[in-house]
C-alpha positions as a printed Julia matrix, in Angstrom:
96×3 Matrix{Float64}:
 -42.32  14.54  30.13
 -44.51  17.3   28.7
 -45.42  16.99  25.0
 -45.28  20.14  22.85
 -48.48  21.85  21.74
 -49.44  22.37  18.08
 -46.97  25.28  17.83
 -44.06  23.23  19.19
 -44.02  25.05  22.57
 -43.79  23.21  25.86
 -43.23  23.72  29.58
 -39.81  22.77  30.89
 -37.57  22.9   33.96
 -34.58  25.23  34.28
 -31.78  24.0   36.53
 -28.93  26.4   37.38
 -26.1   26.24  39.87
 -26.1   29.06  42.41
 -22.83  30.24  43.91
 -19.83  28.07  44.59
 -21.51  25.48  46.76
 -23.52  22.62  45.34
 -26.84  24.47  45.55
 -29.14  24.34  42.55
 -31.97  26.62  41.52
 -34.82  24.83  39.8
 -38.08  26.18  38.46
 -40.81  25.09  36.1
 -41.3   27.48  33.17
 -44.54  27.85  31.22
 -44.75  29.44  27.74
 -45.82  32.87  29.06
 -43.25  33.11  31.9
 -40.38  35.57  31.83
 -36.77  34.39  31.57
 -33.68  36.27  32.64
 -30.8   36.75  30.21
 -28.7   33.87  31.62
 -31.72  31.53  31.53
 -32.59  32.45  27.93
 -28.95  32.04  26.9
 -28.82  28.63  28.6
 -31.94  27.54  26.71
 -30.52  28.6   23.37
 -27.1   27.21  24.29
 -25.36  30.48  23.44
 -23.47  33.0   25.54
 -25.24  36.01  27.02
 -23.17  38.21  24.72
 -24.48  36.3   21.67
 -28.03  36.57  23.07
 -27.64  40.37  23.1
 -26.44  40.2   19.49
 -29.69  38.39  18.61
 -31.61  41.18  20.38
 -29.69  43.85  18.48
 -30.41  42.09  15.15
 -34.13  41.97  16.07
 -34.32  38.18  16.01
 -35.67  37.93  19.56
 -38.0   40.26  21.44
 -37.58  41.35  25.04
 -39.22  43.34  27.81
 -37.25  45.93  29.72
 -37.9   46.03  33.46
 -35.86  48.67  35.26
 -32.38  48.11  33.78
 -32.73  44.4   32.97
 -33.9   42.58  29.86
 -36.48  39.8   30.29
 -37.52  37.35  27.61
 -40.88  35.62  27.22
 -40.42  31.86  27.19
 -42.49  31.29  24.05
 -40.43  33.86  22.1
 -37.2   32.13  23.12
 -38.65  28.76  22.12
 -39.67  30.15  18.7
 -36.09  31.29  18.07
 -34.91  27.9   19.27
 -37.26  26.06  16.93
 -36.14  28.23  14.01
 -32.5   27.47  14.77
 -33.3   23.76  15.05
 -34.96  23.74  11.62
 -31.95  25.49  10.16
 -29.52  22.93  11.63
 -31.13  19.89  10.07
 -29.84  16.73  11.75
 -27.66  18.45  14.38
 -28.47  18.42  18.07
 -31.73  19.84  19.42
 -31.59  22.81  21.74
 -34.5   22.19  24.09
 -33.56  19.64  26.74
 -36.45  18.72  29.04
Protein backbone atom coordinates (compact mmCIF):
# COMPACT_ATOMS: atom_id res chain seq x y z
CA UNK A 1 0.00 0.00 0.00
CA UNK A 2 3.05 2.27 0.25
CA UNK A 3 4.87 3.01 -3.03
CA UNK A 4 8.69 2.94 -3.01
CA UNK A 5 10.66 6.17 -3.14
CA UNK A 6 13.15 7.01 -5.92
CA UNK A 7 15.74 4.67 -4.34
CA UNK A 8 13.32 1.73 -4.20
CA UNK A 9 12.91 1.91 -0.39
CA UNK A 10 9.54 1.72 1.29
CA UNK A 11 7.86 1.33 4.68
CA UNK A 12 6.39 -2.07 5.43
CA UNK A 13 4.80 -4.18 8.16
CA UNK A 14 6.59 -7.03 9.92
CA UNK A 15 4.35 -9.80 11.25
CA UNK A 16 5.89 -12.49 13.47
CA UNK A 17 4.40 -15.23 15.60
CA UNK A 18 5.28 -14.99 19.29
CA UNK A 19 5.46 -18.13 21.38
CA UNK A 20 3.35 -21.21 20.90
CA UNK A 21 -0.04 -19.57 21.12
CA UNK A 22 -1.64 -17.76 18.22
CA UNK A 23 -0.29 -14.35 19.24
CA UNK A 24 1.26 -12.19 16.55
CA UNK A 25 3.68 -9.29 16.82
CA UNK A 26 3.12 -6.60 14.23
CA UNK A 27 4.94 -3.33 13.68
CA UNK A 28 5.34 -0.75 10.96
CA UNK A 29 8.96 -0.26 9.87
CA UNK A 30 10.30 2.91 8.28
CA UNK A 31 13.58 3.05 6.30
CA UNK A 32 15.64 4.35 9.27
CA UNK A 33 14.28 1.91 11.89
CA UNK A 34 16.40 -0.85 13.40
CA UNK A 35 15.63 -4.51 12.73
CA UNK A 36 16.63 -7.47 14.86
CA UNK A 37 18.45 -10.41 13.31
CA UNK A 38 15.32 -12.59 12.97
CA UNK A 39 13.39 -9.70 11.39
CA UNK A 40 16.17 -8.93 8.89
CA UNK A 41 16.48 -12.62 8.03
CA UNK A 42 12.71 -12.85 7.52
CA UNK A 43 12.83 -9.86 5.16
CA UNK A 44 15.62 -11.36 3.09
CA UNK A 45 14.02 -14.81 3.27
CA UNK A 46 17.22 -16.41 4.52
CA UNK A 47 18.14 -18.09 7.79
CA UNK A 48 19.75 -16.12 10.60
CA UNK A 49 22.90 -18.18 10.07
CA UNK A 50 23.04 -17.08 6.40
CA UNK A 51 22.41 -13.47 7.50
CA UNK A 52 25.52 -13.67 9.68
CA UNK A 53 27.44 -15.02 6.70
CA UNK A 54 26.40 -11.90 4.75
CA UNK A 55 27.66 -9.78 7.67
CA UNK A 56 30.97 -11.64 7.73
CA UNK A 57 31.39 -11.14 3.95
CA UNK A 58 30.71 -7.40 4.42
CA UNK A 59 27.62 -7.39 2.22
CA UNK A 60 25.37 -5.92 4.91
CA UNK A 61 26.19 -3.40 7.63
CA UNK A 62 25.05 -3.63 11.24
CA UNK A 63 25.09 -1.79 14.54
CA UNK A 64 26.18 -3.55 17.70
CA UNK A 65 24.13 -2.74 20.79
CA UNK A 66 25.32 -4.58 23.89
CA UNK A 67 25.76 -8.14 22.57
CA UNK A 68 23.16 -8.00 19.78
CA UNK A 69 23.39 -7.04 16.13
CA UNK A 70 20.82 -4.60 14.75
CA UNK A 71 20.31 -3.78 11.10
CA UNK A 72 19.03 -0.52 9.60
CA UNK A 73 15.96 -1.17 7.48
CA UNK A 74 17.24 0.75 4.45
CA UNK A 75 20.50 -1.26 4.42
CA UNK A 76 18.55 -4.53 4.48
CA UNK A 77 16.31 -3.28 1.66
CA UNK A 78 19.37 -2.34 -0.43
CA UNK A 79 20.74 -5.88 -0.09
CA UNK A 80 17.29 -7.18 -0.94
CA UNK A 81 17.06 -5.01 -4.05
CA UNK A 82 20.52 -6.14 -5.16
CA UNK A 83 19.53 -9.78 -4.75
CA UNK A 84 16.30 -9.15 -6.65
CA UNK A 85 18.19 -7.63 -9.59
CA UNK A 86 20.52 -10.61 -9.63
CA UNK A 87 17.63 -13.10 -9.71
CA UNK A 88 15.97 -11.70 -12.81
CA UNK A 89 12.44 -13.08 -13.14
CA UNK A 90 12.40 -15.06 -9.87
CA UNK A 91 10.27 -14.12 -6.90
CA UNK A 92 10.62 -10.74 -5.18
CA UNK A 93 11.76 -10.63 -1.58
CA UNK A 94 9.86 -7.68 -0.18
CA UNK A 95 6.28 -8.63 0.62
CA UNK A 96 4.17 -5.70 1.82
